[in-house]
């Protein structure tokens, strides 16, 4: 009789060990996510997988990054836990937030899948730590209205400066995308050639009287025949096929904005644990496979198969050499001057 | 010896009994309590006490202004986007050095004047009919129509204007059907003006209605009976009497138009940004608490000065003798 | 003969145009919400209730709606009380610094919303109030306070002081005079202000977007975030439901006081 009791006790202890090692599951995990097709893809793939695997419901907070950043900073300054557990953000937000120090350091010990990613997933401004992790890249290309290009898709970024598209082209509301576009089209360097870039913007871009906006304006403008052309993410054109919208990669190359995941500092211990679990799952092969296939974006895991048809697409980077062709946004230079450049862009364009 | 009591006068019993109503008893209690809490000698303080809730609510917001003002005196470290410790005027110097802020502010200012004028122009006939009509059904319908635009919310409403005014929208479709060239009515300042006027018309009408109600119908009838043409009655009788309401409406609508953020952003297409949009972009989105903070403080002070001046003009003007707002 | 009716015709014509201007977006949205297509436009393609059915499945919208009701109710009560008291005091008492006080009470409209939001975020954070819907209601009340004051002061400025004096000479104490004479006289303005406040608070999204978290998310913020994505007739359907709720409130106001009552003011 004693043997069985001893065995039962040992088995119970063994069963209890994992439960002891894991903190209690929170009643929900709050994740800040994108809106639009990115948000839908995120919910349908990564978020769903997390809930299926761990049984923790996930609530998505769709407020924009700058708003969340303000709220998280205020919470951290006052010693309160921030309102979100994980966030998926574009790098123009994450690099700034990392510089401000709002992020929790991700370590490969807690998130094993960090080591399975390509080296470019590491934030360039923090060589010794992981404030956030880039896992996929949204590439900006030429999105155009087919009826405006009867001779076939445009092959050069120069069409964006063509006076015949006066009033029918869309540019970004902040300086980042336009500066990158001009530097790419003309082969100039940031920040060395900034004077030429500003002169170009004033002389060639401003007279086009473009509409300035971000993703919602792109979609609306294309749908409602307000614009013919934009330098934006192809995901914005998903579903606009019926209205005669297509996209193509220009010969000058493309640049991309990385999508990243991060955890704010100051969370309670249990939530931090599950937030790390979330990121680890998001970076796993099945999750990234589903997400990137659905959005048709390249991701930074070498063992993820590209979406069907992508290997024939010249713009879709799969191998490291192709990734090298995509110009990464020079955030190091941009970071130092962003505030002045945004102001100057405002002065010229508005 | 105490004076003797006067002889009891026999009165007939009262014809009707007046029971002391319970709510009178309740009021006696309340009055007694009020007397104890605020004895008569503290009576001059009562107005201030009654103002206190409103003042407290507004003070909640002024704290924000003080916080941001404090931030505006520190410069931003471009590497960390955090504020430096030392105090500096740098942000305000930057503000003065960049001409675009004046341009955005000026645009907002003038646009708000146009919107206020349009609102008064369109709102006055509406308010007039609402007050003067003898048909209760029409009045009710007109009141309902004032509230209807509010009810769908600012974002959806702005989007509806894009649908109406856009290249493929209602207006251009009608123009095309008539063989006319399409007009660009949205994603520019025109669209913003159209959207803002519609946004603020209901408030204008709500302000004008009490003002017109105060003008007694008989005055207009008297003028007409003396032989004045209806236009003349309107110009010399109705409008001057309604002037306080018109002035009030102008100030309120101007302030609301100047400080609107959603409509210039959605309907302007980036070509008609107001100073509020710049503040949003600089302070919130770019995270420049320094220059953004200075911009906030500067905008607040300038707006305060303008409204203060309008107040003063109203008080010193022909209708200035009115004591109420 | 036409000349006699000309003013009337012109007036009716002008008002008809203005009415069209006011209601066009709402009508458009209402029509689009029944569209079977996936684009908001006019005329809508086909007739279908699919977007309303789609809404029924959105639980978070229901929760957001309840949150918004709470916030709007608190905001209306707070703003109406504070605004009525303030308007009456400013209209009836000869106070020193009256003009600066009036200007101060206009500050919520003058200070940029971003500033107000940042300040409120910090104050409520320090007080630990950020998860409380009633606190958001108070914040919204503060931001929209000038509306509450304005409608009442329009009525208060026409208050005949003789009424108050007459009541006093009959022996009524101040509190009693306030409840039985002053308040009923300005009640139309108070109710109009309350209605305006309720509707405005329902639509308030800038302040709310800084003060809410996922549990206290309000409908306006939720809609704004949705609206940044594809503009499907779903948001038109939500707008229509919004309108129906507000119309229900207006109907209630009508039953309580009669809509004309809101517009009426006491004549001496």
Tab-separated table of C-alpha atoms in Angstrom, chain C residues 1-115:
chain	number	residue	atom	x	y	z
C	1	UNK	CA	-49.947	88.731	-55.292
C	2	UNK	CA	-46.768	86.773	-55.436
C	3	UNK	CA	-45.105	89.720	-53.793
C	4	UNK	CA	-47.095	89.282	-50.630
C	5	UNK	CA	-46.060	85.683	-50.348
C	6	UNK	CA	-42.508	86.236	-51.533
C	7	UNK	CA	-40.949	86.614	-48.103
C	8	UNK	CA	-42.666	83.473	-46.927
C	9	UNK	CA	-41.627	81.519	-50.012
C	10	UNK	CA	-38.046	82.715	-49.789
C	11	UNK	CA	-37.901	81.805	-46.126
C	12	UNK	CA	-39.322	78.355	-46.696
C	13	UNK	CA	-36.990	77.789	-49.626
C	14	UNK	CA	-33.942	78.852	-47.646
C	15	UNK	CA	-34.921	76.699	-44.713
C	16	UNK	CA	-35.569	73.731	-46.993
C	17	UNK	CA	-32.064	74.024	-48.429
C	18	UNK	CA	-30.522	74.347	-44.996
C	19	UNK	CA	-32.465	71.319	-43.795
C	20	UNK	CA	-31.182	69.319	-46.730
C	21	UNK	CA	-27.664	70.443	-45.900
C	22	UNK	CA	-28.128	69.310	-42.329
C	23	UNK	CA	-29.570	65.882	-42.950
C	24	UNK	CA	-27.854	64.814	-46.169
C	25	UNK	CA	-24.977	62.875	-44.578
C	26	UNK	CA	-27.298	61.048	-42.211
C	27	UNK	CA	-29.707	60.098	-44.981
C	28	UNK	CA	-26.824	58.906	-47.109
C	29	UNK	CA	-25.436	56.777	-44.322
C	30	UNK	CA	-28.839	55.343	-43.550
C	31	UNK	CA	-29.294	54.375	-47.189
C	32	UNK	CA	-25.789	52.907	-47.434
C	33	UNK	CA	-26.266	50.773	-44.362
C	34	UNK	CA	-28.827	48.716	-46.221
C	35	UNK	CA	-26.489	48.137	-49.125
C	36	UNK	CA	-25.702	44.601	-50.131
C	37	UNK	CA	-22.419	45.726	-51.619
C	38	UNK	CA	-19.240	46.417	-49.701
C	39	UNK	CA	-18.711	50.033	-50.622
C	40	UNK	CA	-20.413	53.057	-49.167
C	41	UNK	CA	-21.920	55.024	-51.993
C	42	UNK	CA	-25.081	56.392	-53.405
C	43	UNK	CA	-27.234	54.879	-54.698
C	44	UNK	CA	-26.584	51.769	-52.651
C	45	UNK	CA	-26.195	48.532	-54.508
C	46	UNK	CA	-29.068	46.308	-53.633
C	47	UNK	CA	-30.935	45.984	-50.385
C	48	UNK	CA	-29.782	43.765	-47.591
C	49	UNK	CA	-29.616	43.621	-43.822
C	50	UNK	CA	-26.308	41.804	-43.763
C	51	UNK	CA	-24.389	44.624	-42.117
C	52	UNK	CA	-26.818	44.795	-39.232
C	53	UNK	CA	-26.536	41.029	-38.858
C	54	UNK	CA	-22.768	41.432	-38.939
C	55	UNK	CA	-23.017	43.967	-36.108
C	56	UNK	CA	-24.976	41.598	-33.937
C	57	UNK	CA	-21.965	39.332	-33.820
C	58	UNK	CA	-19.667	42.063	-32.541
C	59	UNK	CA	-19.682	41.687	-28.818
C	60	UNK	CA	-17.108	44.328	-28.213
C	61	UNK	CA	-19.358	46.917	-29.839
C	62	UNK	CA	-22.103	46.045	-27.381
C	63	UNK	CA	-19.737	46.456	-24.441
C	64	UNK	CA	-18.478	49.712	-25.890
C	65	UNK	CA	-22.049	50.919	-26.214
C	66	UNK	CA	-22.776	50.247	-22.552
C	67	UNK	CA	-19.572	52.013	-21.565
C	68	UNK	CA	-20.523	55.004	-23.653
C	69	UNK	CA	-23.960	55.153	-22.037
C	70	UNK	CA	-22.368	55.230	-18.587
C	71	UNK	CA	-19.874	57.888	-19.559
C	72	UNK	CA	-22.472	60.038	-21.299
C	73	UNK	CA	-24.897	59.813	-18.379
C	74	UNK	CA	-22.312	60.852	-15.813
C	75	UNK	CA	-21.081	63.610	-18.103
C	76	UNK	CA	-24.600	64.935	-18.634
C	77	UNK	CA	-25.445	65.015	-14.942
C	78	UNK	CA	-22.148	66.577	-13.898
C	79	UNK	CA	-22.119	69.145	-16.646
C	80	UNK	CA	-25.784	70.081	-16.246
C	81	UNK	CA	-25.466	70.627	-12.512
C	82	UNK	CA	-22.235	72.568	-12.711
C	83	UNK	CA	-23.313	74.481	-15.786
C	84	UNK	CA	-26.742	75.451	-14.492
C	85	UNK	CA	-25.379	76.743	-11.214
C	86	UNK	CA	-22.628	78.651	-12.974
C	87	UNK	CA	-24.936	80.176	-15.575
C	88	UNK	CA	-27.453	81.304	-12.979
C	89	UNK	CA	-24.814	82.835	-10.773
C	90	UNK	CA	-23.210	84.684	-13.674
C	91	UNK	CA	-26.550	85.971	-14.925
C	92	UNK	CA	-28.043	87.135	-11.672
C	93	UNK	CA	-25.308	88.214	-9.322
C	94	UNK	CA	-23.162	91.273	-9.699
C	95	UNK	CA	-19.838	89.614	-9.220
C	96	UNK	CA	-16.424	91.157	-9.352
C	97	UNK	CA	-14.254	89.743	-12.149
C	98	UNK	CA	-17.281	88.563	-14.048
C	99	UNK	CA	-15.728	88.841	-17.497
C	100	UNK	CA	-12.527	86.990	-16.541
C	101	UNK	CA	-14.651	84.290	-14.937
C	102	UNK	CA	-16.690	83.887	-18.089
C	103	UNK	CA	-13.501	83.665	-20.095
C	104	UNK	CA	-12.113	81.102	-17.681
C	105	UNK	CA	-15.223	78.997	-18.115
C	106	UNK	CA	-14.692	79.102	-21.874
C	107	UNK	CA	-11.224	77.579	-21.470
C	108	UNK	CA	-12.297	74.003	-22.251
C	109	UNK	CA	-12.950	75.115	-25.802
C	110	UNK	CA	-9.762	77.156	-26.042
C	111	UNK	CA	-7.193	74.732	-24.719
C	112	UNK	CA	-6.175	72.258	-27.427
C	113	UNK	CA	-7.701	68.835	-26.898
C	114	UNK	CA	-4.335	67.114	-26.878
C	115	UNK	CA	-3.278	69.267	-23.939
